[in-house]
Amino acid sequence: MGQKPWDGRFSQSTDKMVERFTSSIDIDKVLYNCDIDGSIAHLKMMANQSIITQNEADTLLKGLEQVRKKIESKDFEYSDALEDIHMHIEKALGDEVGEVAKKLHTGRSRNDQVALDVRIYLKRETEAIMNALFSLQRVLVQTAQKYIDVVMPGYTHLQRAQPVLFSHHLMAYYEMFKRDCERFEDSIKRTDVMPLGSAALAGTTYPLDRELTRKLLGFSKVSDNSMDSVSDRDFVMEFISCASIAMIHFSRLSEELVLWSSSEFAFITISDAFTTGSSIMPQKKNPDVAELVRGKTGRVVGNLMAILTIMKSLPLAYNRDMQEDKEPLFDTVNTLKACIDIYSKMIPNIEINQNNMLNAAQKGYLNATDLADYLVVKGLPFREAHSVSGRAVAFAISGGAEGGQSKELHELSIDELKQFSDLIDGDIFDFISIEKMLSRRVTHGSTSYANVQKAVEVASKRLNLK
Ligand code: ARG
């Protein structure tokens, strides 16, 4: 073999700047295990089909394991001249076993080889991410169980709206991450397709047994169109889409953790081990982990834009543009994994300031809807009841009969309340207490104690926590 596998047709050697520019080894060396595993299956299949002899296959298989060891022991030299991990491994195999290494690439192109490697990689990583998301769900459910009856204000428009259980709020994130897992699980169906045997684009003239290669590599099916096989990166786009949605969920949780840990909210205290200080302001304790997770959402969504734009308008079949798929893909995998892992560790290290949450739920007219509901129970149509309650709120804001400092609805006297409707009786105070407000919200999915406890139990069972 000359310097380059395509030497035969070329009379000039590649410009060094071009070598540097076209090389992807810094990025795709991560794929070495996937590449070697793919080659092993290819060799076994070729020996089985008598395309190479069993002896040749044995030599090459042993050689590939040697190469794997060398890469793992860091006793391996990378060079731009060899472009990518595929050519590095083939060259290293030649150094191990000599001439016979030239048979490895029979019936194969780097186009179907790289498609295979990325699919092997992504199947493994998607499984790992799903496992990590499973652990995170366990942490969320355990935390919800721990603080099952802590009350907090629920918000809409970031304005206090109605009281909810903190556990209910946490379980909302459990639902999001559960759906993320389902999305990843579904995406594996499209990743789990074996492209090898498609060769450059048109398939191959060798009698490859693609079904055997599939079995050896543990894929669910063999791809059906050679041109599609080498040019399809839908599975990468789909994975990064799923990851982007998961990161959006992380960014929402992060935003809440940042807000809640501020002195304005003071709902939570993140432990020292998961916060950092300021180099100038001695009093500062910053929620950097949450901020960084929120910031990293930008990276992943950026990666989604990158892969979509790389693939846009590419004619069939393989184009070198597609080499650019790996950086956004690997970065997405690494970023998402890091975010899942750090949150799984950080969440149990958050202290919940229950009194502050409860106090906040008691101020801001969070029982105004329930005053309206009370009137509805007594026979007033909801729209009228809403207006009565609204007038009572305005009256309370201006301090009730005496004026001055504003009061809450439950701080008004029964006579003050009665002027808005004579349907209001002394039982109103119990009716609009937080306890009662929560315990009335019993339709499926609502925030009553009993409901949330049930939701936590169902989730615990699903996550093998019980
Ligand atoms: N490094 C290339 C990539 O990742 C491998 C495929 C190269 N194929 C080619 N025809 N130059 O896309």
Short mmCIF file of C-alpha atoms and ligand atoms in Angstrom, two decimals:
data_model
loop_
_atom_site.label_atom_id
_atom_site.label_comp_id
_atom_site.label_asym_id
_atom_site.label_seq_id
_atom_site.Cartn_x
_atom_site.Cartn_y
_atom_site.Cartn_z
CA MET A 1 0.00 0.00 0.00
CA GLY A 2 1.31 3.46 -0.88
CA GLN A 3 0.91 6.44 1.38
CA LYS A 4 -2.81 6.75 0.56
CA PRO A 5 -5.31 4.08 -0.39
CA TRP A 6 -6.20 6.10 -3.50
CA ASP A 7 -2.54 6.56 -4.58
CA GLY A 8 -2.98 4.64 -7.82
CA ARG A 9 -4.91 7.38 -9.56
CA PHE A 10 -2.95 10.33 -8.18
CA SER A 11 0.30 11.78 -9.47
CA GLN A 12 0.69 14.47 -6.80
CA SER A 13 0.74 13.89 -3.07
CA THR A 14 -1.84 15.63 -0.89
CA ASP A 15 -1.00 19.13 0.24
CA LYS A 16 -0.23 19.21 3.98
CA MET A 17 -2.80 21.93 4.53
CA VAL A 18 -5.42 19.78 2.81
CA GLU A 19 -4.44 16.84 5.01
CA ARG A 20 -4.97 18.93 8.10
CA PHE A 21 -8.21 20.37 6.77
CA THR A 22 -9.77 17.06 5.75
CA SER A 23 -8.59 15.05 8.73
CA SER A 24 -11.20 14.03 11.28
CA ILE A 25 -9.02 11.82 13.46
CA ASP A 26 -9.10 14.21 16.44
CA ILE A 27 -12.85 13.73 16.58
CA ASP A 28 -13.57 10.23 15.27
CA LYS A 29 -10.89 8.36 17.21
CA VAL A 30 -13.65 7.85 19.79
CA LEU A 31 -15.09 5.31 17.37
CA TYR A 32 -12.14 2.90 17.53
CA ASN A 33 -14.01 0.16 19.43
CA CYS A 34 -17.03 0.39 17.15
CA ASP A 35 -14.77 0.30 14.09
CA ILE A 36 -12.88 -2.77 15.31
CA ASP A 37 -16.09 -4.56 16.30
CA GLY A 38 -17.52 -3.83 12.85
CA SER A 39 -14.39 -5.12 11.12
CA ILE A 40 -14.40 -8.30 13.22
CA ALA A 41 -17.96 -9.10 12.13
CA HIS A 42 -17.09 -8.29 8.51
CA LEU A 43 -14.08 -10.65 8.61
CA LYS A 44 -15.99 -13.51 10.22
CA MET A 45 -18.71 -13.16 7.62
CA MET A 46 -16.18 -13.06 4.75
CA ALA A 47 -14.49 -16.22 6.01
CA ASN A 48 -17.87 -17.91 6.33
CA GLN A 49 -18.60 -16.96 2.72
CA SER A 50 -15.11 -18.11 1.61
CA ILE A 51 -14.31 -14.61 0.36
CA ILE A 52 -11.17 -14.91 2.48
CA THR A 53 -9.76 -18.08 4.08
CA GLN A 54 -10.35 -18.94 7.71
CA ASN A 55 -6.59 -18.68 8.24
CA GLU A 56 -6.50 -15.16 6.89
CA ALA A 57 -9.48 -14.25 9.01
CA ASP A 58 -7.83 -15.63 12.16
CA THR A 59 -4.68 -13.63 11.51
CA LEU A 60 -6.65 -10.46 10.89
CA LEU A 61 -8.87 -10.98 13.94
CA LYS A 62 -5.86 -11.42 16.18
CA GLY A 63 -4.24 -8.39 14.58
CA LEU A 64 -7.31 -6.25 15.22
CA GLU A 65 -7.30 -7.19 18.90
CA GLN A 66 -3.63 -6.18 19.02
CA VAL A 67 -4.53 -2.82 17.49
CA ARG A 68 -7.32 -2.38 20.04
CA LYS A 69 -4.84 -3.02 22.86
CA LYS A 70 -2.38 -0.54 21.39
CA ILE A 71 -5.02 2.18 21.17
CA GLU A 72 -6.15 1.44 24.71
CA SER A 73 -2.62 1.54 26.10
CA LYS A 74 -2.16 4.94 24.37
CA ASP A 75 0.77 3.38 22.50
CA PHE A 76 -0.71 4.59 19.24
CA GLU A 77 0.34 7.30 16.88
CA TYR A 78 -2.24 9.49 15.19
CA SER A 79 -1.51 11.40 12.03
CA ASP A 80 -3.52 13.72 9.81
CA ALA A 81 -2.13 11.93 6.80
CA LEU A 82 -4.28 8.93 7.72
CA GLU A 83 -7.40 11.11 7.89
CA ASP A 84 -9.73 9.13 10.09
CA ILE A 85 -10.00 6.27 12.55
CA HIS A 86 -10.86 3.77 9.81
CA MET A 87 -7.61 4.35 7.95
CA HIS A 88 -5.60 4.47 11.16
CA ILE A 89 -6.84 1.06 12.19
CA GLU A 90 -6.29 -0.43 8.75
CA LYS A 91 -2.74 0.92 8.65
CA ALA A 92 -2.02 -0.30 12.19
CA LEU A 93 -3.39 -3.72 11.24
CA GLY A 94 -0.92 -3.79 8.33
CA ASP A 95 1.89 -3.02 10.79
CA GLU A 96 0.74 -5.97 12.92
CA VAL A 97 0.04 -8.65 10.32
CA GLY A 98 1.59 -7.48 7.05
CA GLU A 99 0.21 -7.83 3.53
CA VAL A 100 -2.91 -9.79 4.46
CA ALA A 101 -4.29 -6.63 6.10
CA LYS A 102 -5.10 -5.41 2.61
CA LYS A 103 -7.94 -7.94 2.48
CA LEU A 104 -9.88 -6.35 5.33
CA HIS A 105 -11.48 -3.73 3.12
CA THR A 106 -12.87 -6.26 0.62
CA GLY A 107 -16.53 -5.58 -0.21
CA ARG A 108 -16.56 -2.53 1.97
CA SER A 109 -16.22 1.24 1.62
CA ARG A 110 -15.54 3.80 4.28
CA ASN A 111 -19.00 5.09 3.44
CA ASP A 112 -20.81 2.06 4.81
CA GLN A 113 -18.09 1.55 7.41
CA VAL A 114 -18.58 4.97 8.99
CA ALA A 115 -22.37 4.58 8.83
CA LEU A 116 -21.99 1.31 10.72
CA ASP A 117 -19.57 2.71 13.30
CA VAL A 118 -21.81 5.66 14.13
CA ARG A 119 -24.82 3.37 14.49
CA ILE A 120 -22.95 1.01 16.82
CA TYR A 121 -21.75 4.00 18.84
CA LEU A 122 -25.15 5.60 19.06
CA LYS A 123 -26.97 2.42 20.02
CA ARG A 124 -24.59 2.01 22.95
CA GLU A 125 -24.74 5.64 23.99
CA THR A 126 -28.53 5.85 23.73
CA GLU A 127 -28.79 2.84 26.05
CA ALA A 128 -26.38 4.50 28.49
CA ILE A 129 -28.38 7.74 28.39
CA MET A 130 -31.63 5.89 29.01
CA ASN A 131 -30.08 4.18 32.03
CA ALA A 132 -28.84 7.50 33.35
CA LEU A 133 -32.26 9.07 32.83
CA PHE A 134 -33.77 6.15 34.72
CA SER A 135 -31.51 6.93 37.69
CA LEU A 136 -32.45 10.59 37.53
CA GLN A 137 -36.13 9.68 37.59
CA ARG A 138 -35.48 7.59 40.69
CA VAL A 139 -33.82 10.56 42.39
CA LEU A 140 -36.76 12.81 41.53
CA VAL A 141 -39.32 10.33 42.80
CA GLN A 142 -37.36 9.70 46.00
CA THR A 143 -37.15 13.44 46.60
CA ALA A 144 -40.87 13.81 45.94
CA GLN A 145 -41.53 11.05 48.47
CA LYS A 146 -39.28 12.70 51.03
CA TYR A 147 -41.12 16.03 50.79
CA ILE A 148 -44.48 14.58 49.90
CA ASP A 149 -46.65 17.11 51.79
CA VAL A 150 -44.57 20.28 51.49
CA VAL A 151 -46.73 23.10 50.11
CA MET A 152 -45.51 25.72 47.68
CA PRO A 153 -47.10 28.32 45.46
CA GLY A 154 -47.78 27.09 41.96
CA TYR A 155 -47.14 29.70 39.27
CA THR A 156 -48.46 30.76 35.93
CA HIS A 157 -46.74 33.67 34.16
CA LEU A 158 -44.33 33.41 37.10
CA GLN A 159 -47.10 34.97 39.22
CA ARG A 160 -48.39 33.06 42.22
CA ALA A 161 -51.45 31.17 41.05
CA GLN A 162 -52.65 28.34 43.29
CA PRO A 163 -51.03 26.27 46.02
CA VAL A 164 -49.52 22.96 44.93
CA LEU A 165 -47.49 20.28 46.59
CA PHE A 166 -43.75 20.60 46.01
CA SER A 167 -43.80 16.86 45.32
CA HIS A 168 -46.35 17.48 42.55
CA HIS A 169 -44.03 20.05 41.03
CA LEU A 170 -41.11 17.60 41.12
CA MET A 171 -43.23 14.84 39.66
CA ALA A 172 -43.90 17.09 36.67
CA TYR A 173 -40.19 16.76 35.86
CA TYR A 174 -40.40 13.03 36.41
CA GLU A 175 -43.05 12.95 33.68
CA MET A 176 -40.85 15.00 31.33
CA PHE A 177 -37.80 12.79 31.78
CA LYS A 178 -39.94 9.69 31.45
CA ARG A 179 -41.16 10.94 28.07
CA ASP A 180 -37.56 11.75 27.11
CA CYS A 181 -36.66 8.15 27.81
CA GLU A 182 -39.56 6.94 25.70
CA ARG A 183 -38.39 9.16 22.85
CA PHE A 184 -34.86 7.75 23.06
CA GLU A 185 -36.20 4.23 23.22
CA ASP A 186 -38.23 4.84 20.10
CA SER A 187 -35.29 6.44 18.31
CA ILE A 188 -33.23 3.28 18.81
CA LYS A 189 -35.56 1.50 16.36
CA ARG A 190 -34.20 3.72 13.58
CA THR A 191 -30.59 3.54 14.78
CA ASP A 192 -30.65 -0.22 15.15
CA VAL A 193 -30.25 -0.93 11.41
CA MET A 194 -27.14 -2.55 9.92
CA PRO A 195 -25.79 -0.70 6.85
CA LEU A 196 -22.60 -2.69 6.11
CA GLY A 197 -22.63 -4.33 2.69
CA SER A 198 -23.91 -1.18 1.00
CA ALA A 199 -20.29 -0.41 0.12
CA ALA A 200 -19.71 2.98 -1.52
CA LEU A 201 -23.32 3.46 -2.64
CA ALA A 202 -24.43 0.76 -5.07
CA GLY A 203 -23.82 -2.36 -3.05
CA THR A 204 -21.10 -4.88 -3.79
CA THR A 205 -20.23 -7.68 -6.20
CA TYR A 206 -18.92 -9.97 -3.44
CA PRO A 207 -21.29 -12.57 -2.03
CA LEU A 208 -21.59 -10.89 1.37
CA ASP A 209 -24.00 -12.42 3.88
CA ARG A 210 -25.38 -9.23 5.36
CA GLU A 211 -27.77 -11.17 7.55
CA LEU A 212 -24.81 -12.90 9.23
CA THR A 213 -23.02 -9.56 9.77
CA ARG A 214 -26.23 -8.24 11.31
CA LYS A 215 -26.48 -11.19 13.69
CA LEU A 216 -22.84 -10.97 14.68
CA LEU A 217 -23.24 -7.29 15.55
CA GLY A 218 -26.59 -7.67 17.30
CA PHE A 219 -28.58 -5.36 15.04
CA SER A 220 -32.33 -5.82 14.62
CA LYS A 221 -32.45 -5.44 10.86
CA VAL A 222 -30.40 -4.99 7.72
CA SER A 223 -30.84 -1.75 5.77
CA ASP A 224 -32.89 -2.08 2.58
CA ASN A 225 -31.35 0.43 0.17
CA SER A 226 -27.62 0.81 -0.29
CA MET A 227 -27.83 4.47 -1.34
CA ASP A 228 -29.97 5.36 1.65
CA SER A 229 -27.71 3.34 3.96
CA VAL A 230 -24.60 5.37 3.23
CA SER A 231 -26.27 8.76 3.09
CA ASP A 232 -28.84 8.53 5.87
CA ARG A 233 -28.14 10.52 9.00
CA ASP A 234 -31.79 10.76 10.10
CA PHE A 235 -30.91 8.69 13.12
CA VAL A 236 -28.33 11.30 14.16
CA MET A 237 -30.79 14.14 13.62
CA GLU A 238 -33.45 12.24 15.55
CA PHE A 239 -31.13 11.51 18.44
CA ILE A 240 -30.03 15.13 18.73
CA SER A 241 -33.69 16.21 18.51
CA CYS A 242 -34.55 13.92 21.41
CA ALA A 243 -31.52 15.19 23.31
CA SER A 244 -32.51 18.80 22.63
CA ILE A 245 -35.97 18.21 24.07
CA ALA A 246 -34.41 16.57 27.13
CA MET A 247 -32.06 19.55 27.50
CA ILE A 248 -35.00 21.95 27.23
CA HIS A 249 -36.48 20.10 30.20
CA PHE A 250 -33.17 20.43 32.04
CA SER A 251 -33.06 24.13 31.25
CA ARG A 252 -36.52 24.66 32.74
CA LEU A 253 -35.58 22.80 35.91
CA SER A 254 -32.32 24.76 36.03
CA GLU A 255 -34.11 28.06 35.73
CA GLU A 256 -36.33 27.10 38.66
CA LEU A 257 -33.37 26.03 40.77
CA VAL A 258 -31.64 29.33 40.03
CA LEU A 259 -34.75 31.32 40.95
CA TRP A 260 -35.60 29.24 44.00
CA SER A 261 -32.10 29.54 45.42
CA SER A 262 -32.12 33.35 45.14
CA SER A 263 -32.85 35.36 48.31
CA GLU A 264 -35.95 36.69 46.55
CA PHE A 265 -37.47 33.19 46.63
CA ALA A 266 -35.31 31.40 49.22
CA PHE A 267 -37.21 28.15 48.61
CA ILE A 268 -34.10 25.98 48.42
CA THR A 269 -30.50 25.93 49.54
CA ILE A 270 -28.10 24.10 47.28
CA SER A 271 -25.31 22.47 49.30
CA ASP A 272 -21.86 24.07 49.31
CA ALA A 273 -20.45 21.13 47.40
CA PHE A 274 -22.65 22.01 44.43
CA THR A 275 -22.24 25.77 44.39
CA THR A 276 -19.29 28.09 43.89
CA GLY A 277 -18.24 31.40 45.34
CA SER A 278 -17.26 34.70 43.81
CA SER A 279 -13.67 35.88 43.45
CA ILE A 280 -14.66 39.38 44.55
CA MET A 281 -17.89 39.25 46.57
CA PRO A 282 -17.28 37.22 49.72
CA GLN A 283 -20.98 36.73 50.50
CA LYS A 284 -21.79 35.05 47.21
CA LYS A 285 -22.85 31.44 46.77
CA ASN A 286 -23.77 30.86 43.17
CA PRO A 287 -25.89 28.11 41.60
CA ASP A 288 -23.31 27.55 38.83
CA VAL A 289 -24.24 23.94 38.15
CA ALA A 290 -27.82 24.91 37.38
CA GLU A 291 -26.66 27.88 35.32
CA LEU A 292 -24.24 25.75 33.32
CA VAL A 293 -26.83 23.07 32.64
CA ARG A 294 -29.13 25.86 31.44
CA GLY A 295 -26.30 27.23 29.29
CA LYS A 296 -25.38 23.84 27.87
CA THR A 297 -28.90 23.62 26.47
CA GLY A 298 -27.69 26.20 23.98
CA ARG A 299 -24.85 23.91 22.87
CA VAL A 300 -27.15 20.98 22.26
CA VAL A 301 -29.80 22.98 20.43
CA GLY A 302 -26.90 24.46 18.42
CA ASN A 303 -25.79 20.91 17.60
CA LEU A 304 -29.28 20.18 16.32
CA MET A 305 -29.13 23.23 14.05
CA ALA A 306 -25.68 22.11 12.90
CA ILE A 307 -26.68 18.57 11.88
CA LEU A 308 -29.89 19.73 10.22
CA THR A 309 -27.99 22.33 8.24
CA ILE A 310 -25.19 19.92 7.32
CA MET A 311 -27.70 17.46 5.88
CA LYS A 312 -29.89 20.01 4.15
CA SER A 313 -29.87 19.74 0.32
CA LEU A 314 -27.17 17.04 0.16
CA PRO A 315 -27.58 15.04 -3.04
CA LEU A 316 -27.40 11.25 -2.75
CA ALA A 317 -25.39 9.42 -1.76
CA TYR A 318 -22.37 10.03 0.53
CA ASN A 319 -20.86 13.52 0.62
CA ARG A 320 -17.85 14.54 2.64
CA ASP A 321 -20.00 17.17 4.36
CA MET A 322 -21.31 14.28 6.42
CA GLN A 323 -17.99 13.89 8.20
CA GLU A 324 -19.13 16.99 10.11
CA ASP A 325 -21.89 14.95 11.77
CA LYS A 326 -19.63 13.61 14.48
CA GLU A 327 -18.70 16.70 16.42
CA PRO A 328 -22.31 17.73 17.13
CA LEU A 329 -23.26 14.12 17.83
CA PHE A 330 -20.43 13.36 20.24
CA ASP A 331 -20.79 16.72 21.93
CA THR A 332 -24.51 16.11 22.41
CA VAL A 333 -23.92 12.68 23.92
CA ASN A 334 -21.23 13.95 26.28
CA THR A 335 -23.11 17.08 27.29
CA LEU A 336 -26.39 15.31 27.96
CA LYS A 337 -24.72 12.55 29.95
CA ALA A 338 -22.84 15.08 32.07
CA CYS A 339 -26.04 17.03 32.80
CA ILE A 340 -28.02 13.93 33.76
CA ASP A 341 -25.25 12.69 36.03
CA ILE A 342 -24.65 15.95 37.83
CA TYR A 343 -28.35 16.51 38.49
CA SER A 344 -28.76 12.97 39.79
CA LYS A 345 -26.04 13.80 42.29
CA MET A 346 -27.05 17.37 43.06
CA ILE A 347 -30.78 17.00 43.65
CA PRO A 348 -30.39 14.97 46.89
CA ASN A 349 -28.04 17.74 48.04
CA ILE A 350 -30.69 20.44 47.92
CA GLU A 351 -32.27 21.56 51.15
CA ILE A 352 -35.94 22.50 50.94
CA ASN A 353 -36.93 25.58 52.94
CA GLN A 354 -40.43 24.37 53.74
CA ASN A 355 -41.54 27.40 55.77
CA ASN A 356 -40.60 29.87 53.07
CA MET A 357 -42.50 27.83 50.52
CA LEU A 358 -45.56 27.62 52.75
CA ASN A 359 -45.46 31.34 53.61
CA ALA A 360 -45.26 32.20 49.94
CA ALA A 361 -48.27 29.99 49.26
CA GLN A 362 -50.24 31.93 51.88
CA LYS A 363 -49.68 35.32 50.30
CA GLY A 364 -50.81 36.57 46.93
CA TYR A 365 -54.50 35.55 46.84
CA LEU A 366 -53.81 31.97 45.83
CA ASN A 367 -57.24 31.10 47.24
CA ALA A 368 -59.18 33.49 44.98
CA THR A 369 -60.19 30.66 42.62
CA ASP A 370 -61.39 28.65 45.57
CA LEU A 371 -63.52 31.53 46.84
CA ALA A 372 -65.17 31.49 43.40
CA ASP A 373 -65.51 27.69 43.60
CA TYR A 374 -67.18 28.09 47.02
CA LEU A 375 -69.80 30.38 45.48
CA VAL A 376 -70.31 27.92 42.62
CA VAL A 377 -70.97 25.16 45.14
CA LYS A 378 -73.60 27.50 46.66
CA GLY A 379 -75.28 27.91 43.27
CA LEU A 380 -73.69 30.95 41.62
CA PRO A 381 -72.64 30.49 37.94
CA PHE A 382 -68.81 30.42 37.67
CA ARG A 383 -68.42 33.62 35.66
CA GLU A 384 -70.38 35.57 38.29
CA ALA A 385 -68.50 33.86 41.10
CA HIS A 386 -65.22 34.82 39.41
CA SER A 387 -66.27 38.45 39.35
CA VAL A 388 -67.37 38.40 43.02
CA SER A 389 -64.03 36.91 44.03
CA GLY A 390 -62.19 39.46 41.89
CA ARG A 391 -63.95 42.32 43.65
CA ALA A 392 -63.13 40.79 47.04
CA VAL A 393 -59.45 40.55 45.98
CA ALA A 394 -59.38 44.22 44.92
CA PHE A 395 -60.98 45.16 48.26
CA ALA A 396 -58.39 43.10 50.18
CA ILE A 397 -55.53 44.62 48.20
CA SER A 398 -56.67 48.08 49.28
CA GLY A 399 -56.68 46.95 52.90
CA GLY A 400 -60.32 46.01 53.49
CA ALA A 401 -62.74 48.28 55.32
CA GLU A 402 -60.05 50.14 57.24
CA GLY A 403 -57.88 50.69 54.18
CA GLY A 404 -54.11 50.91 54.49
CA GLN A 405 -52.00 47.78 54.32
CA SER A 406 -53.31 45.09 52.02
CA LYS A 407 -54.80 41.94 53.47
CA GLU A 408 -55.26 38.42 52.21
CA LEU A 409 -58.76 37.09 51.50
CA HIS A 410 -58.61 34.88 54.57
CA GLU A 411 -57.63 37.91 56.66
CA LEU A 412 -60.87 39.73 55.86
CA SER A 413 -63.71 39.46 58.39
CA ILE A 414 -66.83 37.52 57.56
CA ASP A 415 -68.78 40.80 57.37
CA GLU A 416 -66.26 42.25 54.95
CA LEU A 417 -66.60 39.15 52.77
CA LYS A 418 -70.38 39.01 53.02
CA GLN A 419 -70.78 42.43 51.35
CA PHE A 420 -69.68 40.79 48.07
CA SER A 421 -72.24 37.99 48.29
CA ASP A 422 -74.64 36.87 50.97
CA LEU A 423 -73.89 33.30 49.90
CA ILE A 424 -70.67 33.62 51.91
CA ASP A 425 -70.88 32.11 55.40
CA GLY A 426 -68.47 31.41 58.24
CA ASP A 427 -67.42 28.10 56.65
CA ILE A 428 -65.57 30.07 53.96
CA PHE A 429 -62.35 30.26 56.01
CA ASP A 430 -62.03 26.53 56.25
CA PHE A 431 -62.97 26.18 52.59
CA ILE A 432 -60.19 28.48 51.39
CA SER A 433 -57.51 27.12 53.72
CA ILE A 434 -54.49 25.59 51.95
CA GLU A 435 -55.26 22.17 53.42
CA LYS A 436 -58.72 22.13 51.98
CA MET A 437 -57.72 23.68 48.69
CA LEU A 438 -55.21 20.92 48.12
CA SER A 439 -57.38 18.08 49.31
CA ARG A 440 -60.23 19.06 46.98
CA ARG A 441 -58.06 18.75 43.87
CA VAL A 442 -58.72 15.07 43.38
CA THR A 443 -59.34 14.57 39.66
CA HIS A 444 -56.70 12.39 38.05
CA GLY A 445 -53.41 14.26 37.78
CA SER A 446 -54.34 17.01 40.28
CA THR A 447 -52.29 18.03 43.28
CA SER A 448 -54.24 16.54 46.23
CA TYR A 449 -52.13 14.72 48.83
CA ALA A 450 -53.76 11.42 47.97
CA ASN A 451 -53.21 11.85 44.25
CA VAL A 452 -49.57 12.79 44.51
CA GLN A 453 -48.90 9.97 46.94
CA LYS A 454 -50.50 7.59 44.46
CA ALA A 455 -48.47 9.03 41.56
CA VAL A 456 -45.27 8.63 43.59
CA GLU A 457 -46.20 5.03 44.40
CA VAL A 458 -46.92 4.16 40.77
CA ALA A 459 -43.62 5.75 39.72
CA SER A 460 -41.70 4.00 42.53
CA LYS A 461 -43.01 0.67 41.39
CA ARG A 462 -42.07 1.39 37.77
CA LEU A 463 -38.57 2.44 38.85
CA ASN A 464 -38.13 -0.60 41.12
CA LEU A 465 -37.89 1.60 44.19
CA LYS A 466 -40.31 -0.64 46.10
N1 ARG B 1 -14.15 10.19 7.75
C1 ARG B 1 -15.22 10.00 6.83
C2 ARG B 1 -16.53 10.44 7.47
O1 ARG B 1 -16.59 10.48 8.63
C3 ARG B 1 -15.32 8.56 6.44
C4 ARG B 1 -15.94 8.34 5.12
C5 ARG B 1 -15.02 8.85 4.06
N2 ARG B 1 -15.51 8.50 2.77
C6 ARG B 1 -15.02 9.08 1.70
N3 ARG B 1 -15.52 8.72 0.57
N4 ARG B 1 -14.06 9.97 1.74
O2 ARG B 1 -17.50 10.74 6.81
#
